PDB file of C-alpha atoms in Angstrom:
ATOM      1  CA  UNK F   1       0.000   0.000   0.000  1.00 48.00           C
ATOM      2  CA  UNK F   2       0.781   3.761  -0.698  1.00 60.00           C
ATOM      3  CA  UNK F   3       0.620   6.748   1.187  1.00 58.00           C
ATOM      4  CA  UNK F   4      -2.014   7.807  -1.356  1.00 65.00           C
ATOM      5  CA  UNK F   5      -4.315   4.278  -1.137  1.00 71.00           C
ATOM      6  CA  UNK F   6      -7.777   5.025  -0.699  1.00 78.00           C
ATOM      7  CA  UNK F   7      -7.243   9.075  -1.100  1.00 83.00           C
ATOM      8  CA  UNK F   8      -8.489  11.090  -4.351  1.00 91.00           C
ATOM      9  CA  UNK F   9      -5.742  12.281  -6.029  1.00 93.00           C
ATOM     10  CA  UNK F  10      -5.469  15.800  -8.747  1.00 95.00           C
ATOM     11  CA  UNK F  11      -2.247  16.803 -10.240  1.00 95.00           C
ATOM     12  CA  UNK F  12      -1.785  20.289 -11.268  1.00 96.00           C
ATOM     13  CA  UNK F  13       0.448  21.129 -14.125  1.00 95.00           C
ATOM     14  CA  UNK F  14       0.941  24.214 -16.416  1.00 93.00           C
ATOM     15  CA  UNK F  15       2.315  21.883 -18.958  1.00 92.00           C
ATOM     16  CA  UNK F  16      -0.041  19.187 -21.363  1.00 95.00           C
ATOM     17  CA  UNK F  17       3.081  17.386 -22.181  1.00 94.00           C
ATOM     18  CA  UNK F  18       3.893  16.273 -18.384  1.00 93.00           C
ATOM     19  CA  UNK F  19       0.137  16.000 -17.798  1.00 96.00           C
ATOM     20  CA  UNK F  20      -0.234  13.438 -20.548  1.00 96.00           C
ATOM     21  CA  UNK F  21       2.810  12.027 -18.930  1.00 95.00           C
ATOM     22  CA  UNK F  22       0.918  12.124 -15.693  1.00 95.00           C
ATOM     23  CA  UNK F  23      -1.817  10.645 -16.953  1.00 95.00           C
ATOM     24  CA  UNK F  24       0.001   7.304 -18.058  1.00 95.00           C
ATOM     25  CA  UNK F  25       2.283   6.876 -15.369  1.00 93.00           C
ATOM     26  CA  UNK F  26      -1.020   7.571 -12.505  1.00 92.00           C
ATOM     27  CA  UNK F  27      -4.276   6.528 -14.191  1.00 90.00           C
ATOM     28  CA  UNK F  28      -6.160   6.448 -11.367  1.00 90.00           C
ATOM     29  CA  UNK F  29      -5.755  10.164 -10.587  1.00 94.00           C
ATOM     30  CA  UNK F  30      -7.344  13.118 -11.857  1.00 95.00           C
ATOM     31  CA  UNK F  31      -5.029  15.622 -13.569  1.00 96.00           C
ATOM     32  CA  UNK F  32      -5.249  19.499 -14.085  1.00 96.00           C
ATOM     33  CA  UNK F  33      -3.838  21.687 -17.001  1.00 96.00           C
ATOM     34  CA  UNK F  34      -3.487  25.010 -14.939  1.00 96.00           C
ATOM     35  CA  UNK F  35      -1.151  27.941 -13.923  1.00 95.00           C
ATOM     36  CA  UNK F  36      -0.766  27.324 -10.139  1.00 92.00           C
ATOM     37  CA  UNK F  37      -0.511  31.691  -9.639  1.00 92.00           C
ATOM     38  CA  UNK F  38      -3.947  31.507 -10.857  1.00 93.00           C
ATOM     39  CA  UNK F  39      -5.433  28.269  -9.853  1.00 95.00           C
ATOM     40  CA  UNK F  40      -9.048  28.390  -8.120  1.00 94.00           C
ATOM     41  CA  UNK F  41      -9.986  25.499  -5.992  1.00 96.00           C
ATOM     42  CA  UNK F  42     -12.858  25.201  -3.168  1.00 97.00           C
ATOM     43  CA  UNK F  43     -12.547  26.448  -0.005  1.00 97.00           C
ATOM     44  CA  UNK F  44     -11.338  23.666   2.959  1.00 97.00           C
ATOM     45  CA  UNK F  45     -11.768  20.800   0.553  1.00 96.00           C
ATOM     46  CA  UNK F  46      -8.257  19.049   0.738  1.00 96.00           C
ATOM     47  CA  UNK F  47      -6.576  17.235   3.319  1.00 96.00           C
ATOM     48  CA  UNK F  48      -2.916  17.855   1.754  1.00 97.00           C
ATOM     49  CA  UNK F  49      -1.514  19.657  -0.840  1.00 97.00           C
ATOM     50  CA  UNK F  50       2.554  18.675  -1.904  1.00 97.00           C
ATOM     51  CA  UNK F  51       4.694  20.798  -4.649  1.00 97.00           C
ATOM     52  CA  UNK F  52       7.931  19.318  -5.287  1.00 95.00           C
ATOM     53  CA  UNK F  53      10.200  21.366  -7.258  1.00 93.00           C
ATOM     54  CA  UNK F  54       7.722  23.281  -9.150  1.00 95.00           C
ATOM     55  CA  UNK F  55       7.331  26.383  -6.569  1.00 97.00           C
ATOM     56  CA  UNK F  56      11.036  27.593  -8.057  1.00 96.00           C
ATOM     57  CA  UNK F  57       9.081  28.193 -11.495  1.00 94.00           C
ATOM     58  CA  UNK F  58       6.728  30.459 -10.069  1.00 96.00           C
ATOM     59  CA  UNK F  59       7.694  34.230  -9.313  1.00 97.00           C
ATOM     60  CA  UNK F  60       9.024  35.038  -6.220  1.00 98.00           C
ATOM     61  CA  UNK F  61       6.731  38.028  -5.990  1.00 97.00           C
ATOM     62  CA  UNK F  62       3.430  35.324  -6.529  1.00 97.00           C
ATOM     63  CA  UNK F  63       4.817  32.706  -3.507  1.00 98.00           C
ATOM     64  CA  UNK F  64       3.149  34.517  -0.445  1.00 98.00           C
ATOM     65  CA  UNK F  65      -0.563  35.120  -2.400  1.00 97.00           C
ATOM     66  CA  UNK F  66      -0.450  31.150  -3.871  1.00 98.00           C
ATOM     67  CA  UNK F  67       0.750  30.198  -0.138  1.00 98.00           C
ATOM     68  CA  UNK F  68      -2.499  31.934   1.468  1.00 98.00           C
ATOM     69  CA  UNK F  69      -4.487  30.429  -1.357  1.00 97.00           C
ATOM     70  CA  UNK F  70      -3.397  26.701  -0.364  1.00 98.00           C
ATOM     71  CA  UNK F  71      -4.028  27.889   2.828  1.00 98.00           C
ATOM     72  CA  UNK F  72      -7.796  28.595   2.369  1.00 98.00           C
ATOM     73  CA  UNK F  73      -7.594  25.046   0.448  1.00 98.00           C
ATOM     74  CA  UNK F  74      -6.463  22.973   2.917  1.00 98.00           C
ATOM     75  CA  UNK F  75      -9.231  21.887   5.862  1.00 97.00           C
ATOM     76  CA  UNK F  76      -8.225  22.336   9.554  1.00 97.00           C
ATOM     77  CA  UNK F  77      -5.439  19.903  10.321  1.00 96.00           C
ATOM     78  CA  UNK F  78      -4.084  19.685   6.512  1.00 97.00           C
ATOM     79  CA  UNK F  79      -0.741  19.418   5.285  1.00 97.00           C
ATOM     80  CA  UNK F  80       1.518  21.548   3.001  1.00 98.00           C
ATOM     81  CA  UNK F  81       4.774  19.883   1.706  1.00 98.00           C
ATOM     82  CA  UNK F  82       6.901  21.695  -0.675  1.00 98.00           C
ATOM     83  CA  UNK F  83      10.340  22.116  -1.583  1.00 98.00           C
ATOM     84  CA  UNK F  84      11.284  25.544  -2.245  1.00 98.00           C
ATOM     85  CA  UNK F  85      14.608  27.748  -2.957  1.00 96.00           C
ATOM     86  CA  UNK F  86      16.855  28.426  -0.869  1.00 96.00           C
ATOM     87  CA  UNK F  87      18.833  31.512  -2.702  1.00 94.00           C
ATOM     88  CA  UNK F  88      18.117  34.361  -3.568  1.00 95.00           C
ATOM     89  CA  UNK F  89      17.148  34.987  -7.258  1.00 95.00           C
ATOM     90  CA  UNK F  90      15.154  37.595  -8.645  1.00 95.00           C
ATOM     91  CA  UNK F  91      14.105  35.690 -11.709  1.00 94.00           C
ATOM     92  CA  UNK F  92      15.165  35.023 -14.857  1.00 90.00           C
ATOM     93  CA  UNK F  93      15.435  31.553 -17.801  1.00 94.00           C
ATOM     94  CA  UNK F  94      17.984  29.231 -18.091  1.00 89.00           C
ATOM     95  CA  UNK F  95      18.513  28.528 -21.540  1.00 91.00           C
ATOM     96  CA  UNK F  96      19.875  24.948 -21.178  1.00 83.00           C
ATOM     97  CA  UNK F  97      18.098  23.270 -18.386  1.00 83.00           C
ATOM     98  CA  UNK F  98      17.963  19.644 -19.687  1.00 81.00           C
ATOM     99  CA  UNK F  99      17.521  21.178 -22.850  1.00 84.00           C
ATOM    100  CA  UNK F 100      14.672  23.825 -22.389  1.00 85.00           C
ATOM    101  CA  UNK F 101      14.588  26.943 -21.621  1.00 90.00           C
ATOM    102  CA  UNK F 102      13.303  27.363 -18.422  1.00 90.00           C
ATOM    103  CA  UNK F 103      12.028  29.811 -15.719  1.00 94.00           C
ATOM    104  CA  UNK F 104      13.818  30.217 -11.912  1.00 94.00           C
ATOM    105  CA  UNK F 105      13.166  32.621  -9.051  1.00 97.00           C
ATOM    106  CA  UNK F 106      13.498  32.168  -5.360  1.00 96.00           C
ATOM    107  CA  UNK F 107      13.576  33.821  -2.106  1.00 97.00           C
ATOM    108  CA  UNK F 108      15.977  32.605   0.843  1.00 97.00           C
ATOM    109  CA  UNK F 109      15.174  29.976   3.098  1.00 97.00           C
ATOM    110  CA  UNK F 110      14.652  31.936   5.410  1.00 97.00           C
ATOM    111  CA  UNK F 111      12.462  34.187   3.821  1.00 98.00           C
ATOM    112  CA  UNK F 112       9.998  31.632   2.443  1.00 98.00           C
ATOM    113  CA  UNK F 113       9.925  29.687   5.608  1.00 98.00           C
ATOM    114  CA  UNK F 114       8.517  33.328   6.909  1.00 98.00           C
ATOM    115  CA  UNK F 115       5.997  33.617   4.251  1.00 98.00           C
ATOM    116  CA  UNK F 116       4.916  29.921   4.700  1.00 98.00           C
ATOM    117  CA  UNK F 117       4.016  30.555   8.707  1.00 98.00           C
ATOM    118  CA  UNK F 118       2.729  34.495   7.869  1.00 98.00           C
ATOM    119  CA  UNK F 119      -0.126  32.811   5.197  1.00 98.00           C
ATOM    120  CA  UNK F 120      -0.899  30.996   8.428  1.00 98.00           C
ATOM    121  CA  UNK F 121       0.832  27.650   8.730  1.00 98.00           C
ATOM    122  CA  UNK F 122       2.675  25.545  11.501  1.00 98.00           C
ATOM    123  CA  UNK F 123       5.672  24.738  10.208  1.00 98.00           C
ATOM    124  CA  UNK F 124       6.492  20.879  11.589  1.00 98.00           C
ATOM    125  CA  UNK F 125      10.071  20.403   9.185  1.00 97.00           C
ATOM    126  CA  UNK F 126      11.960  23.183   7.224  1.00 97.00           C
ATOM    127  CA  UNK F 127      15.322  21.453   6.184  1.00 97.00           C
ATOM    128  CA  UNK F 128      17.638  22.479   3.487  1.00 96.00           C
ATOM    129  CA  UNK F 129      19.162  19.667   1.829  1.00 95.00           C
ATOM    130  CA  UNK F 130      21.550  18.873  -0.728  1.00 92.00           C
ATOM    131  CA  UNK F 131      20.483  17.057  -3.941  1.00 88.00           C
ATOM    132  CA  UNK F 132      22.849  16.026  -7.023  1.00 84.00           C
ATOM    133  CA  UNK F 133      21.641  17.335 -10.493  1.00 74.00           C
ATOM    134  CA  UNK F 134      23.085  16.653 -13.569  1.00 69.00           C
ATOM    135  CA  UNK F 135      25.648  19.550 -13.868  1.00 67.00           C
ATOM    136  CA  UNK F 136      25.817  20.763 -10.123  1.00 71.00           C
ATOM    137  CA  UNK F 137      24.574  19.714  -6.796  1.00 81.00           C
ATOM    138  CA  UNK F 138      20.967  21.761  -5.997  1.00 89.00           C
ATOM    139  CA  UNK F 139      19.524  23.290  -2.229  1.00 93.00           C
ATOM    140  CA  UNK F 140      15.965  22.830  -1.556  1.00 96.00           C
ATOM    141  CA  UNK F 141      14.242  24.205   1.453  1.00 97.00           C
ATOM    142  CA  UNK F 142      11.962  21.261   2.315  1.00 98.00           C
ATOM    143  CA  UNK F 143       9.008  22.303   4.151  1.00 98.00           C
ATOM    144  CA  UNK F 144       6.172  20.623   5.769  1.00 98.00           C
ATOM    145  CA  UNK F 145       3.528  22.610   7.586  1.00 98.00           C
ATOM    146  CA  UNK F 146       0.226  22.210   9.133  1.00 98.00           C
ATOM    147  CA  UNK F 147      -2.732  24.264   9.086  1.00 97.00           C
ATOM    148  CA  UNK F 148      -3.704  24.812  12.758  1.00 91.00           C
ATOM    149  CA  UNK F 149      -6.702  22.622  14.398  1.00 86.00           C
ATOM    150  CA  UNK F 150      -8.605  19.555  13.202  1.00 72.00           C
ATOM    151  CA  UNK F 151      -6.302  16.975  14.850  1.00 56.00           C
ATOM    152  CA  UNK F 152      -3.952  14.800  12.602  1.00 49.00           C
ATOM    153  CA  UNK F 153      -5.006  14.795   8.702  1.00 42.00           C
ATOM    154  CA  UNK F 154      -4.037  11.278   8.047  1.00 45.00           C
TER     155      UNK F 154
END
């Protein structure tokens, strides 16, 4: 069994090429072609919500509005895990990134650990660690946070 046995799962993804992907690799799941920044979803109607290495594609400036957002998502007791930046980067595209161009920008740890607890989470975990890439070694700022009340989630 899975973490994710007996649990309704949607994957969100601004991209129809990795949501076809999605849709092969997880058929059981229901999958999303959307911008996160301007994603609507109901109001306390998910128990967790994850982002791994996708919240470095999205503005810096649009991280602390899409934070409150999966705030008013998630229902009391729910669970935010996302790996974020760690540096600080304005913005801008790498032209070569496994052969795409494509989009970075990222606050400091410590700055989007702030804006994770100011949209009004617990933070549990928030651990930068080391992970090889193909040309150089990559930081994450690994986060896991709570919203407050409603017991344990799981």
């Amino acid at each position: 069994a899975t973490i994710a046995s007996g649990r309704h799962l949607t994957g969100i993804d601004i991209s129809a090429e990795q949501i076809g992907r999605a849709r092969i690799n997880v058929p059981g799941a229901t999958f999303v072609q959307a911008d996160l920044v301007s994603l609507e979803w109901p109001s306390k109607s998910l128990d967790a919500v994850v982002a791994f290495y996708s919240l470095t594609h999205v503005p810096r400036t649009e991280l602390a509005g899409l934070f409150g957002r999966i705030h008013e998502w998630l229902r009391p007791g729910g669970v935010f895990i996302a790996s974020l930046g760690v540096e600080d980067d304005p913005g801008g595209i790498e032209a070569d990134w496994l052969g795409v161009e494509m989009y970075f920008s990222q606050f400091s740890a410590r700055v989007n650990r702030r804006l994770v607890e100011e949209a009004g989470f617990v933070v549990e975990r928030a651990d930068v660690v080391h992970e090889p890439e193909d040309r150089h070694d990559a930081r994450f700022l690994w986060v896991v946070a709570r919203m407050p009340g409603g017991g344990d989630a799981t």
